[in-house]
PDB file of C-alpha atoms and ligand atoms in Angstrom:
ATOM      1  CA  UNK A   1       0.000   0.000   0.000  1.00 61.00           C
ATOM      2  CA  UNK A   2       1.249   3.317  -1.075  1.00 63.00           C
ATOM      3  CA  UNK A   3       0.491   6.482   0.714  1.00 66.00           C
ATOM      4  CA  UNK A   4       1.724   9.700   1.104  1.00 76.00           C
ATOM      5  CA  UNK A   5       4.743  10.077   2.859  1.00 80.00           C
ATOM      6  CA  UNK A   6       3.809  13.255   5.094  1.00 78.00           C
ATOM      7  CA  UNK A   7       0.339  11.073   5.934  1.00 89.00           C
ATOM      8  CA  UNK A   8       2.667   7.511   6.086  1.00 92.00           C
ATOM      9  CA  UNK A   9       4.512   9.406   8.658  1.00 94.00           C
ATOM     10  CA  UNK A  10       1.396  10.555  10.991  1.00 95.00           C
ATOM     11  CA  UNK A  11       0.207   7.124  10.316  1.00 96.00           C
ATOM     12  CA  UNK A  12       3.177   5.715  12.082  1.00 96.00           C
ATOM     13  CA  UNK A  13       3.635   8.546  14.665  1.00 97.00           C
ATOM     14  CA  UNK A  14      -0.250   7.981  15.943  1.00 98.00           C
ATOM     15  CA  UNK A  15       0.732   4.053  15.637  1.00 97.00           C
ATOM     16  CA  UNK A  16       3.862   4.570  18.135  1.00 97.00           C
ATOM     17  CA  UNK A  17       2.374   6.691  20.469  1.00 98.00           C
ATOM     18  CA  UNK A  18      -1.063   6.409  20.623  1.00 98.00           C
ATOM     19  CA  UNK A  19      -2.835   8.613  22.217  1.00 98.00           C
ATOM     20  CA  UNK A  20      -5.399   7.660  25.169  1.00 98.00           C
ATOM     21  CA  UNK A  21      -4.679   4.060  24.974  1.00 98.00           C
ATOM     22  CA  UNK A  22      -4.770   1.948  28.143  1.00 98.00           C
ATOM     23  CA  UNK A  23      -8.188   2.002  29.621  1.00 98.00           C
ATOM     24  CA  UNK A  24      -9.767   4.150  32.031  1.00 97.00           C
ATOM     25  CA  UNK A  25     -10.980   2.313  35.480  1.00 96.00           C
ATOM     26  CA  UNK A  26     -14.650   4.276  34.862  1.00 96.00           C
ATOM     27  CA  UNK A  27     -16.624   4.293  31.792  1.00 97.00           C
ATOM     28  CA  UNK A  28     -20.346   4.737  30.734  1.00 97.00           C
ATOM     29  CA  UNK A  29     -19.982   1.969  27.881  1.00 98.00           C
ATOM     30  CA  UNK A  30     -17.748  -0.401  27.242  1.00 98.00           C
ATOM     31  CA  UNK A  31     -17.018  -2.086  24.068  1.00 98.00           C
ATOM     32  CA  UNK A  32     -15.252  -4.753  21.995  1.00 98.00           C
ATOM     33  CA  UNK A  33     -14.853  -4.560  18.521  1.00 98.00           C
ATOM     34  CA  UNK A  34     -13.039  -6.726  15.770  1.00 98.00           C
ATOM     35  CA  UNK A  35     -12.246  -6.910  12.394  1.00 97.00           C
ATOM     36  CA  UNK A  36     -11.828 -10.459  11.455  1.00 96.00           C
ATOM     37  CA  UNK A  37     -10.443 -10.126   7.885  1.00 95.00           C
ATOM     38  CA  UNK A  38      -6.980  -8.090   9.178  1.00 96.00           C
ATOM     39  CA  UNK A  39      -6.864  -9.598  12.957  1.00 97.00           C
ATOM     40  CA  UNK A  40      -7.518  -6.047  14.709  1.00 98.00           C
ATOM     41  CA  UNK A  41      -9.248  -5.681  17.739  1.00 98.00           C
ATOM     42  CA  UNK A  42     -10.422  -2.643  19.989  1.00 98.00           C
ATOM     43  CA  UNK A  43     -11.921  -2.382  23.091  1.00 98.00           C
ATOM     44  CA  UNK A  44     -13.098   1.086  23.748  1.00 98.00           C
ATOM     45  CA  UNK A  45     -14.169   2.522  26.871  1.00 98.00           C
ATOM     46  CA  UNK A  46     -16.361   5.975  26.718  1.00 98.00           C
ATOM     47  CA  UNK A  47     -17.808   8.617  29.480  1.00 98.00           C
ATOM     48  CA  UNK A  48     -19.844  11.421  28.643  1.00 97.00           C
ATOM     49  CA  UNK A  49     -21.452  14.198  30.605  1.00 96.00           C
ATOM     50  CA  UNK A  50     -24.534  14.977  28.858  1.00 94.00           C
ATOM     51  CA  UNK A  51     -24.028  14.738  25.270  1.00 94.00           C
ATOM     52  CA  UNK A  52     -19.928  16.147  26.050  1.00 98.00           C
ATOM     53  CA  UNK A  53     -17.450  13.434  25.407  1.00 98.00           C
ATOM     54  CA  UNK A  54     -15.379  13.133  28.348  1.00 98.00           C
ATOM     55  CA  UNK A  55     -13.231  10.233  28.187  1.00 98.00           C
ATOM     56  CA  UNK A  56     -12.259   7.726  25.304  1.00 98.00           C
ATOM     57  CA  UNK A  57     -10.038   5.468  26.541  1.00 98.00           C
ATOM     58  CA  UNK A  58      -8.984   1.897  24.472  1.00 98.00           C
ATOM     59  CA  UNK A  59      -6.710  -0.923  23.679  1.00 98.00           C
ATOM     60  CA  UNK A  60      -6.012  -3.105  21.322  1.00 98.00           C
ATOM     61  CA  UNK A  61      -3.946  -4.955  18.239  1.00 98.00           C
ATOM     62  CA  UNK A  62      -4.009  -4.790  14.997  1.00 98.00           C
ATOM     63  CA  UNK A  63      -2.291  -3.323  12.001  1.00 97.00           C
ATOM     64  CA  UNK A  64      -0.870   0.208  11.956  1.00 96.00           C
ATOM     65  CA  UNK A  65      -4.075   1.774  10.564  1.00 97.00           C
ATOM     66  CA  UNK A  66      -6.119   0.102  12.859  1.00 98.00           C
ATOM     67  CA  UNK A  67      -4.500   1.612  15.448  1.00 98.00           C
ATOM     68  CA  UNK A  68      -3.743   4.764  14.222  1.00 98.00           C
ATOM     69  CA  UNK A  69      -7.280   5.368  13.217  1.00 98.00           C
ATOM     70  CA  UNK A  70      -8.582   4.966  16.725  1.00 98.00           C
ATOM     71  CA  UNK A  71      -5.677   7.009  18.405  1.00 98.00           C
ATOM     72  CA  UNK A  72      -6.582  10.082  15.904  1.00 98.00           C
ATOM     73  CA  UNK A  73     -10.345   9.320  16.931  1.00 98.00           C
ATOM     74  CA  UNK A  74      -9.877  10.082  20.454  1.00 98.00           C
ATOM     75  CA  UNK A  75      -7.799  13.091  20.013  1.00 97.00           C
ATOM     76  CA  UNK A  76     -10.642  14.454  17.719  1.00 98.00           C
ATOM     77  CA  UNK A  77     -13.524  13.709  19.775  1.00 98.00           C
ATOM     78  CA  UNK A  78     -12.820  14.511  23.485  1.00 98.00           C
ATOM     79  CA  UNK A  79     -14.538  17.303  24.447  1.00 98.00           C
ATOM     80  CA  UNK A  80     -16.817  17.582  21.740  1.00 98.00           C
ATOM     81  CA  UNK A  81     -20.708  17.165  21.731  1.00 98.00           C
ATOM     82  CA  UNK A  82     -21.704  14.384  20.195  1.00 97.00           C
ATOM     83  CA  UNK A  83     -23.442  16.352  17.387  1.00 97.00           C
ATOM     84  CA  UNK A  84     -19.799  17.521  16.996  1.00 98.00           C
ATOM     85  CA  UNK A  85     -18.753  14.678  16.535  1.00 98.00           C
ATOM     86  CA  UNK A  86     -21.429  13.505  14.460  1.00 97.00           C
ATOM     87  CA  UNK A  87     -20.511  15.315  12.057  1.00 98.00           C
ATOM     88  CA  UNK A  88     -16.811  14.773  11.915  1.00 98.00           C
ATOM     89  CA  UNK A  89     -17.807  10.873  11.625  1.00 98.00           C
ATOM     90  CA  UNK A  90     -19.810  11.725   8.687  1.00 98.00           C
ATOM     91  CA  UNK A  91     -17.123  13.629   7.192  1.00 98.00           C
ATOM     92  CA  UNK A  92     -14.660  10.585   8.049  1.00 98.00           C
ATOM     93  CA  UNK A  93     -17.201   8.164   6.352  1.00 97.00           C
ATOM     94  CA  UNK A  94     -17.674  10.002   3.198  1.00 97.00           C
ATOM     95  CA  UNK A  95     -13.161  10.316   2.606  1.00 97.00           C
ATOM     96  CA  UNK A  96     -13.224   6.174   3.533  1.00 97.00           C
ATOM     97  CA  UNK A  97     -16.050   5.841   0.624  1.00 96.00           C
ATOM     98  CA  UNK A  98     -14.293   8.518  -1.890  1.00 96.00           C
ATOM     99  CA  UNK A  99     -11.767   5.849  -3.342  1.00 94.00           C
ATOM    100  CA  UNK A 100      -9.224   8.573  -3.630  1.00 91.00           C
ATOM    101  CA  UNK A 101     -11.344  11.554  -5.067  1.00 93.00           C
ATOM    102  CA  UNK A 102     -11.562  13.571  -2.314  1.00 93.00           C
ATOM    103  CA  UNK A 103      -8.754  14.872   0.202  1.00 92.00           C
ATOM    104  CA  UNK A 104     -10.520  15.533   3.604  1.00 95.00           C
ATOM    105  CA  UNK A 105     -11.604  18.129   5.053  1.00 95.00           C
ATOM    106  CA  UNK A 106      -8.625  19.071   7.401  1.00 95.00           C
ATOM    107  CA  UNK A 107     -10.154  21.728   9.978  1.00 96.00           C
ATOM    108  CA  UNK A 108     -12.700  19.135  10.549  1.00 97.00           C
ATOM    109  CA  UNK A 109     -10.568  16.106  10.323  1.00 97.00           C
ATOM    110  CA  UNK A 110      -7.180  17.067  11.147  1.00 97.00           C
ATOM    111  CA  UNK A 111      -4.831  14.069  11.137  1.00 96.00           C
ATOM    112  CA  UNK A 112      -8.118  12.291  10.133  1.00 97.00           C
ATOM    113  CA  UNK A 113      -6.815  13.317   6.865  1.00 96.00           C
ATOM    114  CA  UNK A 114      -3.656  11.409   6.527  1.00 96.00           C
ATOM    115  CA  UNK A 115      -5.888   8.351   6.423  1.00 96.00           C
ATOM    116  CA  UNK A 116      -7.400   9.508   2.584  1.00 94.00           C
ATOM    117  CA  UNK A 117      -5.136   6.976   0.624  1.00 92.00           C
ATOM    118  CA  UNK A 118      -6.652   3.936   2.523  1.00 94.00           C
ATOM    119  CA  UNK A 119      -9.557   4.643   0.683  1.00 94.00           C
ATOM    120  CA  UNK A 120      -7.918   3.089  -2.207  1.00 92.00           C
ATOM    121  CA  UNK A 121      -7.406   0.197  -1.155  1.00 92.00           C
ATOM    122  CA  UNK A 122     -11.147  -1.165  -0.140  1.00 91.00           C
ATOM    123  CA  UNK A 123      -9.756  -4.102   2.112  1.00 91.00           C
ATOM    124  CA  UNK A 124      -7.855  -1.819   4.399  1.00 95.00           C
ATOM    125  CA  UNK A 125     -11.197   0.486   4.928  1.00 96.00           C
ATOM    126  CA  UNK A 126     -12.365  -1.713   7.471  1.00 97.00           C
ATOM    127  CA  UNK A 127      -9.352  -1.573   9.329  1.00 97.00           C
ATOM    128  CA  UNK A 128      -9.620   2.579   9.445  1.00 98.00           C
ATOM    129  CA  UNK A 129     -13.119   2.224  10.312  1.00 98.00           C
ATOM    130  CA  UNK A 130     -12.972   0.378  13.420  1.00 98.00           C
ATOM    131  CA  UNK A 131     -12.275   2.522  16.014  1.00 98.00           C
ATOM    132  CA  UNK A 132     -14.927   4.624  14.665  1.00 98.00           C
ATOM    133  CA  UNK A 133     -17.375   1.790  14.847  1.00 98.00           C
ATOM    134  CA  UNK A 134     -16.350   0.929  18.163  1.00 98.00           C
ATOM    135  CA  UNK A 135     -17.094   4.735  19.398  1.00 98.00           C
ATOM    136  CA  UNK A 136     -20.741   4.881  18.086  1.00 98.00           C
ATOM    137  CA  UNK A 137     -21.650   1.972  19.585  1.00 98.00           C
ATOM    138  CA  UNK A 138     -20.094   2.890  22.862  1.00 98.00           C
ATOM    139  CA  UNK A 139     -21.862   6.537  22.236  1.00 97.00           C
ATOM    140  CA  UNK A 140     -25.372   4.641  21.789  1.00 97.00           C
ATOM    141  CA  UNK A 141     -24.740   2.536  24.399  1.00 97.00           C
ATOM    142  CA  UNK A 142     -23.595   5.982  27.066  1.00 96.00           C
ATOM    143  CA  UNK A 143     -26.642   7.494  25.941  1.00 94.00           C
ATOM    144  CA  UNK A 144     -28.951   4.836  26.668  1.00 92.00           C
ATOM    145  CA  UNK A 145     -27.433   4.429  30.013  1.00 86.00           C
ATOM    146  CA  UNK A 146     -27.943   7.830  30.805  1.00 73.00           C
ATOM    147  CA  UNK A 147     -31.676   7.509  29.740  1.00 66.00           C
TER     148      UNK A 147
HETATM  149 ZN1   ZN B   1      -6.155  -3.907   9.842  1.00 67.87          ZN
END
């Protein structure tokens, strides 16, 4: 897989120190996802207060966009409302569906944006997905909770 340099390098930076990762003793929702064709695995764990995000935490194994993705994730969505964040997923969704025609929206996405080449390749999409998976699920999950 080809990318970018300048993006293969955030890639790799968010891979060796990802951020938030270990997880928190107190959560709202806990969950587990996987993605069976690469071998990654998260488990996410996710407090809000009200509809604020307070705390992603996670861990997990997997390939370097796996666990990249999920590292920029939490870095993008702690503090934000969850229509904030909403809308940054939707954003996220549409560059993992543009195979390669769009670039990302970088004041919403930030690093989010170095993962626009895996959109190329449709059996790495998963893998960047993940961690995004796993945090509306865990969102859904807060929410009813706090029903
Ligand atoms: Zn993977």
């Amino acid at each position: 897989m080809q990318l970018d340099n300048l993006y293969q390098e955030v890639i790799l930076d968010h891979y060796k120190n990802p951020q938030h990762k270990g997880l928190a003793a107190h959560f709202d929702a806990q969950v587990h996802h996987i993605n069976p064709s690469c071998g990654d695995e998260i488990t996410l764990n996710l407090t809000l207060a009200g509809d604020v995000v307070t705390s992603v935490s996670w861990d997990g194994v997997g390939c370097s966009i796996s666990q990249a993705s999920v590292s920029i994730l939490t870095d993008l969505v702690i503090g934000k409302s969850l229509e904030d964040v909403e809308k940054i997923s939707q954003s996220f969704m549409e560059l993992m569906q543009s195979k390669g025609s769009i670039a990302g929206d970088e004041t919403l996405l930030e690093d989010a944006v170095a993962l626009a080449g895996v959109s190329q390749y449709p059996a790495r999409i998963k893998c960047a997905l993940l961690g995004w998976m796993a945090f509306k699920d865990a969102s859904v999950q807060a929410q009813a909770k706090g029903k």
